[in-house]
XYZ file of C-alpha atoms in Angstrom:
701
model
C 150.945 104.000 136.538
C 149.844 100.421 136.806
C 146.650 99.078 135.366
C 144.979 96.525 137.556
C 143.455 93.671 135.638
C 140.676 91.851 137.527
C 141.474 88.226 138.127
C 139.178 85.663 136.646
C 137.362 83.713 139.298
C 137.978 80.008 139.517
C 135.333 77.932 137.898
C 133.859 80.875 136.010
C 132.274 79.822 132.662
C 134.089 80.774 129.503
C 131.281 83.000 128.276
C 128.143 84.570 129.626
C 126.180 82.842 126.898
C 127.418 79.458 128.063
C 126.585 80.348 131.659
C 123.116 81.501 130.702
C 122.626 78.380 128.648
C 123.800 76.194 131.550
C 121.419 77.829 133.972
C 118.541 77.471 131.536
C 119.421 73.820 131.020
C 119.536 73.193 134.766
C 116.159 74.861 135.190
C 114.682 72.719 132.440
C 116.183 69.575 133.883
C 114.903 70.474 137.339
C 111.361 70.925 136.020
C 109.293 67.690 136.380
C 108.149 66.053 133.181
C 104.495 65.113 132.610
C 105.393 61.444 133.299
C 107.033 62.387 136.589
C 104.008 64.486 137.552
C 101.708 61.561 136.727
C 103.786 59.137 138.833
C 103.800 61.619 141.686
C 100.015 61.915 141.456
C 99.660 58.114 141.571
C 101.946 57.908 144.602
C 99.957 60.605 146.365
C 96.699 58.783 145.687
C 98.139 55.484 146.963
C 99.479 57.162 150.109
C 96.089 58.702 150.801
C 93.846 55.780 149.829
C 95.988 52.805 150.992
C 95.567 53.112 154.794
C 91.862 53.778 154.404
C 91.256 50.678 152.267
C 93.313 48.304 154.478
C 90.304 47.316 156.700
C 88.475 46.229 153.564
C 91.135 43.674 152.597
C 89.224 40.617 154.060
C 86.135 41.574 152.104
C 88.197 42.117 148.958
C 89.415 38.541 149.162
C 85.809 37.385 149.154
C 84.973 39.274 145.994
C 88.092 38.045 144.263
C 86.851 35.940 141.333
C 87.394 32.174 141.505
C 86.714 30.314 138.294
C 85.124 27.977 138.031
C 83.156 28.814 141.165
C 83.486 26.035 143.762
C 80.271 24.296 144.827
C 78.438 25.168 141.587
C 77.563 22.988 138.657
C 76.794 23.675 135.019
C 76.699 27.242 133.733
C 76.424 28.640 137.319
C 80.062 27.690 137.907
C 81.039 30.509 135.391
C 78.707 33.253 136.623
C 80.189 35.787 139.129
C 78.371 36.271 142.357
C 76.665 39.558 143.223
C 79.654 40.441 145.430
C 81.996 39.921 142.505
C 79.730 41.985 140.232
C 79.708 44.762 142.826
C 83.460 44.602 143.237
C 83.971 44.808 139.498
C 81.747 47.876 139.171
C 83.382 49.627 142.123
C 86.818 48.724 140.820
C 86.008 50.122 137.386
C 84.720 53.334 138.919
C 87.824 53.601 141.082
C 90.213 52.971 138.200
C 88.352 55.458 136.035
C 88.546 58.059 138.786
C 92.234 57.360 139.289
C 92.828 57.690 135.551
C 91.038 61.038 135.444
C 92.970 62.358 138.458
C 96.261 61.365 136.847
C 95.218 62.791 133.467
C 94.142 66.077 135.081
C 97.478 66.372 136.883
C 99.464 65.546 133.740
C 97.590 67.992 131.455
C 99.012 71.500 131.112
C 97.305 74.559 129.668
C 99.322 75.286 126.495
C 101.409 78.456 126.625
C 101.147 79.119 122.870
C 97.847 80.231 121.386
C 96.739 79.454 117.862
C 97.752 82.112 115.320
C 94.174 82.983 114.434
C 93.339 83.372 118.120
C 95.879 86.157 118.641
C 96.320 87.889 115.304
C 93.991 90.719 114.392
C 93.682 93.242 111.617
C 94.315 96.965 111.886
C 91.528 99.361 110.937
C 92.043 102.855 109.555
C 89.298 105.472 109.800
C 88.607 108.711 107.962
C 88.469 111.906 109.976
C 84.666 111.536 110.221
C 85.051 108.145 111.944
C 83.965 105.943 109.034
C 86.204 102.998 108.062
C 88.805 103.757 105.399
C 90.863 100.556 105.132
C 91.817 97.359 106.919
C 95.139 95.600 106.787
C 96.189 92.168 108.027
C 95.601 88.501 107.286
C 92.744 87.944 109.758
C 89.476 89.868 110.007
C 89.276 90.042 113.791
C 89.358 92.688 116.483
C 89.020 92.088 120.206
C 86.322 93.858 122.175
C 86.286 94.097 125.986
C 83.299 92.312 127.507
C 82.104 95.557 129.064
C 81.618 96.975 125.557
C 79.523 94.011 124.417
C 75.833 94.561 125.306
C 74.284 92.180 127.827
C 71.626 91.127 125.306
C 74.343 90.077 122.891
C 76.094 87.996 125.555
C 72.930 86.216 126.610
C 71.812 85.574 123.049
C 75.037 83.596 122.608
C 74.690 81.864 125.982
C 71.064 80.955 125.305
C 72.080 79.436 121.992
C 75.230 77.639 123.101
C 75.471 77.157 126.870
C 72.802 78.634 129.139
C 74.378 77.033 132.246
C 77.745 78.618 131.504
C 77.977 80.581 134.754
C 77.206 77.500 136.890
C 78.882 74.591 135.087
C 82.456 73.420 135.866
C 83.646 74.136 132.341
C 82.587 70.814 130.819
C 79.344 68.995 130.141
C 79.520 65.274 130.967
C 76.271 64.644 129.142
C 77.441 66.529 126.104
C 80.836 64.787 126.072
C 79.176 61.370 126.362
C 76.827 62.143 123.508
C 79.671 63.464 121.355
C 81.851 60.419 122.075
C 78.956 58.087 121.218
C 78.419 59.818 117.897
C 82.146 59.910 117.122
C 82.986 56.325 118.135
C 79.732 54.514 117.593
C 78.504 56.100 114.368
C 81.638 57.579 112.835
C 79.938 60.975 112.956
C 80.968 64.169 114.703
C 78.845 66.229 117.024
C 79.386 69.083 119.415
C 78.238 68.774 122.989
C 80.793 71.291 124.218
C 80.380 74.064 126.723
C 81.520 77.562 125.818
C 84.649 76.914 127.873
C 85.401 73.836 125.782
C 84.738 75.715 122.548
C 87.056 78.502 123.678
C 89.778 75.953 124.470
C 89.313 74.437 121.016
C 89.519 77.875 119.371
C 92.674 79.113 121.065
C 94.667 76.038 122.085
C 93.692 73.039 119.963
C 92.666 72.140 116.441
C 89.212 71.692 114.951
C 89.775 67.921 114.433
C 86.870 65.871 115.819
C 88.782 62.992 117.433
C 88.449 61.232 120.774
C 91.922 62.262 121.918
C 91.294 65.904 121.046
C 87.944 65.891 122.861
C 89.510 64.324 125.952
C 92.382 66.871 126.000
C 89.827 69.650 125.477
C 87.868 68.502 128.550
C 90.962 68.333 130.787
C 92.163 71.805 129.736
C 88.646 73.184 130.155
C 88.474 71.973 133.755
C 91.798 73.610 134.561
C 90.948 76.803 132.707
C 87.641 77.112 134.534
C 89.556 77.078 137.839
C 92.156 79.567 136.638
C 90.093 82.161 134.745
C 86.882 83.928 135.626
C 83.740 83.154 133.682
C 83.685 86.676 132.237
C 87.241 86.283 130.976
C 86.377 83.006 129.273
C 83.225 84.460 127.719
C 85.129 87.495 126.461
C 87.756 85.263 124.888
C 85.117 83.044 123.289
C 83.206 85.965 121.784
C 86.420 87.387 120.343
C 87.759 84.184 118.781
C 84.733 82.363 117.394
C 84.177 81.967 113.657
C 81.080 83.722 112.296
C 81.531 83.234 108.559
C 82.197 85.834 105.853
C 85.898 85.620 106.724
C 85.371 87.050 110.209
C 86.480 86.020 113.675
C 84.870 87.525 116.769
C 81.565 89.235 117.507
C 82.858 92.727 116.612
C 83.811 91.769 113.071
C 80.617 89.728 112.723
C 78.495 92.747 113.644
C 80.281 94.823 111.010
C 80.165 92.092 108.373
C 76.443 91.287 108.739
C 74.959 94.597 109.906
C 77.563 97.246 109.081
C 77.787 98.445 112.680
C 79.812 97.923 115.850
C 78.720 95.250 118.317
C 77.788 97.956 120.828
C 74.946 99.009 118.491
C 73.315 95.581 118.155
C 69.898 94.811 119.604
C 68.740 91.438 120.944
C 67.181 90.417 117.609
C 70.364 91.026 115.624
C 72.389 89.346 118.357
C 70.186 86.235 118.107
C 70.800 86.057 114.352
C 74.578 86.269 114.878
C 74.386 83.664 117.649
C 72.739 81.253 115.226
C 75.862 81.396 113.037
C 77.885 79.705 115.778
C 76.145 76.451 114.922
C 77.666 76.679 111.448
C 77.920 79.825 109.356
C 77.795 77.827 106.134
C 74.372 76.521 107.131
C 72.901 79.586 108.825
C 74.081 82.616 106.816
C 70.636 83.571 105.451
C 72.062 85.275 102.363
C 73.617 82.098 100.941
C 70.450 80.168 100.041
C 66.742 79.862 100.714
C 67.331 76.754 102.846
C 69.861 78.676 104.905
C 67.402 81.504 105.333
C 64.728 79.142 106.627
C 67.134 77.506 109.080
C 68.373 80.914 110.252
C 64.848 82.213 110.889
C 63.919 79.118 112.873
C 67.030 79.232 115.030
C 66.757 83.003 115.491
C 63.212 82.597 116.795
C 64.241 79.681 119.032
C 67.112 81.698 120.564
C 64.857 84.639 121.393
C 62.305 82.279 122.966
C 65.108 80.617 124.890
C 66.228 84.008 126.233
C 62.706 84.546 127.539
C 62.627 81.086 129.119
C 65.853 81.633 131.062
C 64.722 85.092 132.192
C 67.138 87.197 130.112
C 64.541 88.783 127.841
C 61.102 89.942 128.886
C 58.020 88.729 126.976
C 57.221 92.351 126.123
C 60.670 92.833 124.638
C 60.387 89.550 122.758
C 57.121 90.704 121.251
C 58.942 93.592 119.539
C 61.060 91.220 117.489
C 58.601 89.621 115.077
C 60.482 90.367 111.875
C 63.717 88.574 111.073
C 66.619 91.091 111.026
C 67.907 90.621 107.498
C 71.684 91.150 107.299
C 73.355 93.096 104.507
C 74.037 91.050 101.403
C 77.824 91.189 101.419
C 80.569 92.011 103.876
C 81.840 95.568 103.541
C 85.539 94.896 103.139
C 87.328 98.209 103.437
C 90.468 96.926 101.766
C 93.273 99.199 100.685
C 92.896 100.508 97.159
C 95.015 102.227 94.529
C 95.027 105.631 96.299
C 94.207 104.695 99.881
C 97.383 102.605 100.001
C 99.319 105.870 100.114
C 97.147 107.116 102.969
C 97.576 103.870 104.907
C 101.337 104.004 104.390
C 101.557 107.555 105.763
C 99.296 106.795 108.723
C 101.081 103.546 109.538
C 104.506 105.208 109.579
C 103.241 108.023 111.760
C 101.368 105.678 114.126
C 104.404 103.473 114.752
C 106.693 106.427 115.370
C 104.395 108.594 117.458
C 102.826 105.794 119.521
C 106.145 103.940 119.909
C 104.744 100.719 118.431
C 107.247 98.149 117.199
C 106.815 96.383 113.866
C 106.138 93.127 115.712
C 103.427 94.682 117.893
C 101.827 96.375 114.916
C 101.770 93.165 112.899
C 99.838 91.405 115.694
C 97.047 93.877 114.905
C 94.107 95.060 116.938
C 94.758 98.771 116.383
C 92.093 101.296 115.409
C 93.857 104.203 113.717
C 91.823 107.383 113.395
C 93.450 109.450 110.672
C 93.179 113.144 109.827
C 92.309 112.420 106.197
C 89.133 114.084 104.943
C 87.248 111.750 102.609
C 85.674 114.531 100.502
C 88.892 116.514 100.118
C 90.797 113.337 99.262
C 88.263 112.469 96.566
C 88.346 116.005 95.170
C 92.148 116.170 95.088
C 92.424 112.723 93.494
C 89.835 113.629 90.875
C 91.669 116.877 90.025
C 95.041 115.175 89.544
C 93.496 112.263 87.638
C 91.926 114.716 85.180
C 95.295 116.410 84.677
C 96.960 113.033 84.052
C 94.259 112.025 81.591
C 94.570 115.297 79.686
C 98.364 114.929 79.514
C 98.065 111.422 78.076
C 95.655 112.667 75.425
C 97.788 115.665 74.470
C 101.208 113.989 74.409
C 101.273 110.302 75.427
C 105.053 110.015 75.115
C 105.661 113.070 77.296
C 103.125 111.876 79.843
C 104.843 108.518 80.326
C 107.402 110.084 82.689
C 104.983 112.564 84.298
C 104.581 112.713 88.082
C 102.097 114.705 90.161
C 102.446 115.242 93.888
C 99.869 117.082 95.975
C 98.939 117.555 99.621
C 96.495 119.583 101.711
C 97.499 120.568 105.258
C 95.618 122.707 107.778
C 97.213 125.541 109.711
C 97.135 123.321 112.822
C 99.104 120.551 111.101
C 96.431 118.039 110.083
C 97.052 116.369 106.727
C 93.640 116.349 105.058
C 94.469 114.830 101.693
C 97.381 113.671 99.571
C 97.844 112.451 96.045
C 100.600 109.868 96.148
C 100.431 108.429 92.655
C 98.226 106.554 90.201
C 98.412 103.199 92.015
C 100.565 102.178 94.979
C 100.732 98.613 93.689
C 102.377 99.807 90.479
C 104.314 102.761 91.862
C 105.403 102.206 95.430
C 106.816 105.621 96.276
C 104.533 108.423 97.440
C 104.778 111.490 95.208
C 103.252 113.745 97.860
C 106.045 112.816 100.261
C 108.935 112.621 97.787
C 111.901 114.982 98.086
C 112.859 114.700 94.442
C 112.656 118.008 92.588
C 113.713 121.559 93.516
C 111.232 124.054 94.930
C 112.409 126.758 92.559
C 110.837 130.144 93.103
C 108.268 128.654 95.491
C 111.075 128.965 98.044
C 111.171 132.795 97.833
C 108.686 133.380 100.711
C 111.098 131.658 103.113
C 113.936 133.983 102.020
C 111.623 136.973 102.492
C 110.553 135.716 105.939
C 114.210 135.194 106.964
C 115.077 138.772 105.984
C 112.099 140.261 107.849
C 112.806 138.078 110.890
C 116.582 138.628 111.179
C 117.423 141.824 109.313
C 120.375 142.197 106.947
C 124.112 142.909 107.082
C 125.530 145.057 104.309
C 129.014 145.436 105.803
C 131.277 142.877 107.412
C 131.104 143.382 111.169
C 128.443 146.052 110.734
C 125.223 146.348 112.660
C 122.007 144.568 111.700
C 119.613 146.625 109.595
C 115.904 145.846 109.763
C 113.995 145.591 106.507
C 110.322 146.101 105.670
C 108.101 145.171 102.737
C 108.950 148.583 101.261
C 112.734 148.151 101.464
C 113.977 148.578 97.861
C 116.177 146.038 96.099
C 117.485 145.886 92.553
C 114.932 144.023 90.453
C 116.832 144.044 87.160
C 117.778 140.893 85.340
C 121.339 139.565 85.574
C 122.186 141.458 88.731
C 125.569 140.379 90.175
C 125.324 138.793 93.626
C 127.539 140.583 96.160
C 128.942 140.009 99.635
C 130.334 142.580 102.099
C 133.723 141.864 100.498
C 132.605 142.328 96.911
C 131.150 140.100 94.124
C 130.429 136.455 94.836
C 132.561 134.067 92.794
C 131.653 130.427 92.300
C 134.142 127.557 92.413
C 134.872 127.823 88.722
C 136.004 131.431 89.201
C 132.950 133.036 87.617
C 130.781 135.792 89.022
C 127.301 134.692 90.066
C 124.345 136.608 88.615
C 120.679 136.552 89.587
C 118.119 136.128 86.810
C 114.425 136.838 86.395
C 111.942 134.715 84.499
C 111.907 135.690 80.818
C 114.834 138.081 81.428
C 112.550 140.944 82.518
C 114.007 143.882 84.486
C 111.982 145.841 87.065
C 114.457 148.390 88.448
C 114.312 149.267 92.143
C 111.354 147.486 93.753
C 110.098 146.935 97.306
C 110.546 143.406 98.623
C 106.813 142.932 99.240
C 105.991 143.882 95.656
C 108.891 141.779 94.385
C 107.381 138.692 95.997
C 103.867 139.557 94.832
C 105.066 140.018 91.225
C 107.478 137.056 91.326
C 110.564 139.183 90.725
C 113.355 136.805 91.627
C 116.611 138.751 91.595
C 116.050 140.755 94.826
C 115.739 137.562 96.855
C 119.013 136.060 95.726
C 120.742 139.151 97.095
C 118.465 139.260 100.150
C 119.534 135.713 101.020
C 123.188 136.772 100.971
C 122.469 139.896 103.047
C 120.434 137.954 105.606
C 122.830 135.025 105.781
C 122.175 131.705 104.091
C 122.410 129.951 107.464
C 119.502 132.078 108.693
C 117.544 131.382 105.515
C 118.058 127.688 106.102
C 117.031 127.949 109.775
C 113.875 129.894 108.880
C 112.807 127.337 106.269
C 113.342 124.455 108.702
C 111.508 126.232 111.535
C 108.597 126.880 109.160
C 108.219 123.208 108.256
C 110.740 122.087 105.642
C 112.959 119.126 106.512
C 116.607 119.936 107.143
C 117.856 117.147 104.881
C 115.906 118.589 101.942
C 117.534 122.025 102.186
C 120.046 122.805 99.470
C 123.691 123.745 99.883
C 124.467 127.132 101.432
C 125.344 128.871 98.196
C 123.442 131.721 96.486
C 121.308 129.195 94.557
C 119.690 128.256 97.900
C 117.598 131.429 97.739
C 116.370 130.480 94.273
C 114.983 127.154 95.465
C 117.688 124.513 95.157
C 116.024 122.756 98.120
C 113.827 119.729 97.382
C 110.856 119.736 99.769
C 107.923 117.364 99.386
C 104.433 118.617 98.604
C 103.431 117.843 102.197
C 106.311 119.908 103.597
C 105.796 122.782 101.183
C 102.137 122.958 102.215
C 103.174 122.812 105.860
C 105.663 125.675 105.396
C 103.129 127.983 103.725
C 100.581 127.029 106.411
C 102.974 128.548 108.970
C 102.612 131.939 107.274
C 98.805 131.589 107.339
C 98.923 130.578 111.031
C 100.552 133.844 112.084
C 104.038 132.357 112.354
C 103.032 129.386 114.505
C 104.151 126.059 113.086
C 102.677 122.638 113.840
C 104.395 119.596 112.401
C 102.154 117.866 109.844
C 100.521 114.733 111.187
C 98.186 112.091 109.798
C 96.845 110.311 112.919
C 94.656 111.982 115.527
C 93.942 108.998 117.802
C 94.865 105.338 118.233
C 93.053 102.684 120.242
C 93.734 98.980 120.614
C 90.726 96.791 121.256
C 88.851 99.837 122.518
C 91.593 101.101 124.842
C 93.328 104.415 124.122
C 96.972 104.223 123.074
C 99.263 107.089 124.106
C 100.138 109.196 121.058
C 102.695 111.982 120.731
C 100.581 114.601 118.941
C 102.660 117.573 117.722
C 102.341 120.852 119.585
C 102.486 124.292 117.909
C 105.720 126.246 118.188
C 106.693 129.804 117.320
C 108.621 129.793 114.026
C 108.253 133.462 113.034
C 107.147 136.657 114.655
C 103.494 137.368 113.991
C 104.272 140.576 112.078
C 106.722 138.713 109.822
C 104.161 136.021 109.014
C 101.543 138.687 108.364
C 103.793 140.531 105.883
C 104.588 137.307 104.020
C 100.917 136.368 103.890
C 99.988 139.835 102.582
C 102.520 139.495 99.772
C 101.166 136.040 98.904
C 97.593 137.401 98.918
C 98.676 140.188 96.554
C 100.417 137.610 94.358
C 97.207 135.620 94.124
C 95.117 138.728 93.407
C 97.446 139.925 90.635
C 97.581 136.516 88.951
C 93.877 135.739 89.360
C 91.862 138.958 89.603
C 88.297 138.511 90.717
C 88.942 135.115 92.331
C 87.953 134.156 95.848
C 90.098 135.501 98.659
C 93.210 133.363 98.980
C 96.976 133.603 99.297
C 99.313 131.689 97.043
C 102.181 131.683 94.635
C 103.319 129.801 91.584
C 106.862 128.530 91.497
C 109.218 126.872 89.097
C 112.804 126.376 88.075
C 112.715 128.659 85.034
C 115.340 131.060 86.364
C 117.889 128.262 86.674
C 117.574 127.425 83.003
C 116.285 123.938 83.856
C 112.518 123.851 83.573
C 112.147 120.627 85.591
C 109.467 121.421 88.186
C 106.305 123.505 88.345
C 104.592 124.302 91.659
C 101.564 126.056 93.033
C 101.088 126.483 96.779
C 98.366 128.524 98.397
C 96.040 128.888 101.368
C 92.285 129.405 101.628
C 90.035 128.895 104.659
C 92.930 127.725 106.882
C 93.846 124.935 104.446
C 97.063 125.025 102.449
C 97.470 122.889 99.350
C 100.674 122.394 97.393
C 100.841 120.826 93.937
C 103.965 119.896 91.978
C 104.330 118.542 88.448
C 107.603 117.076 87.189
C 109.044 114.408 84.914
C 111.337 111.511 85.833
C 111.923 108.335 83.879
C 112.189 105.819 86.707
C 113.485 103.162 84.335
C 116.614 105.207 83.703
C 117.438 107.427 86.716
C 116.066 109.781 89.370
C 117.313 112.824 87.466
C 114.461 115.271 86.725
C 113.705 115.775 83.024
C 112.575 118.964 81.250
C 108.847 119.535 81.489
C 108.586 120.557 77.826
C 105.216 122.195 78.390
C 103.679 119.363 80.439
C 102.795 121.773 83.287
C 101.177 124.310 80.962
C 102.052 127.998 80.774
C 102.126 130.843 83.285
C 98.659 131.856 82.115
C 97.319 128.280 82.051
C 99.209 126.430 84.775
C 98.378 122.772 85.440
C 99.472 122.954 89.113
C 97.213 125.973 89.649
C 94.261 124.263 87.942
C 94.680 121.223 90.208
C 95.086 123.496 93.253
C 91.967 125.535 92.448
C 89.842 122.430 91.913
C 91.131 120.806 95.099
C 90.391 123.975 97.082
C 86.907 124.265 95.613
C 87.716 127.523 93.818
C 87.351 126.252 90.267
């Protein structure tokens, strides 16, 4: 067989990069420079004007100045005639016009916008729609013009540029006045149309110089021909500085009145419009002089709206009292606990809405989370009390203490998490950490796997269904067996199952074994069901596959390391009748008022309904036996006692369609990630810290 090698074409570049670079270079070289465009404009003007001015050549010779003037004596010899005066004026006008035509042709609209004109912040909301936090360097969020009330638009136009919809984008009178003040008196003054102000905001600097003003006027003329008036007004309203660290009318409305721009009335809009003249001079909360100036300008703007027919006299009569703004800007910055919430929501938003890091950093997103403010406060308060008590009881022991907690609904919404004492001191989220083993909290998944799949007692034998009444040996130190005999570990020793405190129960039904936290039956049940099926059941119920332990008998005793969020999600599957919905923290995303497509998780069948019901009944019985007389709930304590390493203590339970999981453990982060003995930090079986936190968070305490 011969392999045909394609021949390289003659003249082909050595690399695609070089070819691409050559093409780009040729395109750049082929593009006319501003100087070439200016020369072309001059040539075009000469070609057009030359033939038309030729008949005037004889007259031009007459107005040509001759000094001294022949036939005159004294001072009259040096005075131009009226024809020469006229020629000079017309020539000046013509040269000025030619200069402006050339300048217009040579001026390009910049392709790069100023950073502050494009960057926005991202806003996170609680589940009730109130702001939770804002992230980003700039307090600004765009709003479509259609969402800005007409009264708000015209309050700004009345204050800044009432002829906006009819002017060409510049004001000759205003430019002349501004140039006079700048050149003649060394002062600076506005005189700009809204189009000019928008150009200054997004393309130029705030420097008050003649060259900047001239460039601003040229760009404004071009922009007015290229964009619609509504587009320019929308851009202006979204990029203007209103003080209090805010850019744009939306942020201004929130900063001064604590509401969205869509909720402003004409009076409030007039107050905000007055800030455009200078927020440092017109923010009424800064000084009494400011307040007086603001009231005067507010009243003038409303009167101006009436004069131009944009506000009726009757409507104006309603606004007699100055609309006092709130004293300070409500800055919903991230805090010690909300940082964890923002981190979770941000990760989920990027992944589920397919937003790149670069897009997200540009801002403008409104992220509506699933977090419940009241439940978050209650959970945080409960864990904080437990931390405080631990520090009082044993400060040295409490130094390495960690508390993770999460509340998840049966439909997957994450309502609250406790991620740590302060994200700025401890960056990792304890509610989402896969650090410590689940211990006996994992037993319900083994039970569910057995009910779902049945068991195999003999190699190659048929599957035998089990029920909650199926008896298993509940004695302590029961040897774990396989269809071929005892199970031997790698060191050549038989593996035994152990109960907490070494208690033996004899033959006991699986449902009662789970309710009474008898561990040994489930280690054997895992072997009879198949550890691969146990693993699959746990993953289908909500645990992450990479947190599942090795497929050895210890898997059934909780060698897996789920997070508090995932443990809550798994137990929520039992409460949801076997239907699992992946936990999620964001319900909706918009960007500048427009909905962003979001991949919201859909429920899937993880367990048969009867299996989930049996597991939930056992968990309800477990809760009733441990806490007689308490409110109806289903839950179970868990720990690593049976393994001989008391390194984690859990409580996970469901009430009113909300599942909360709490874990307490110790790790000295300065030394390693190896869990340390609890040494009583999590309390006792009768006085469990995880249960106390759980009960308080669920409102059962």
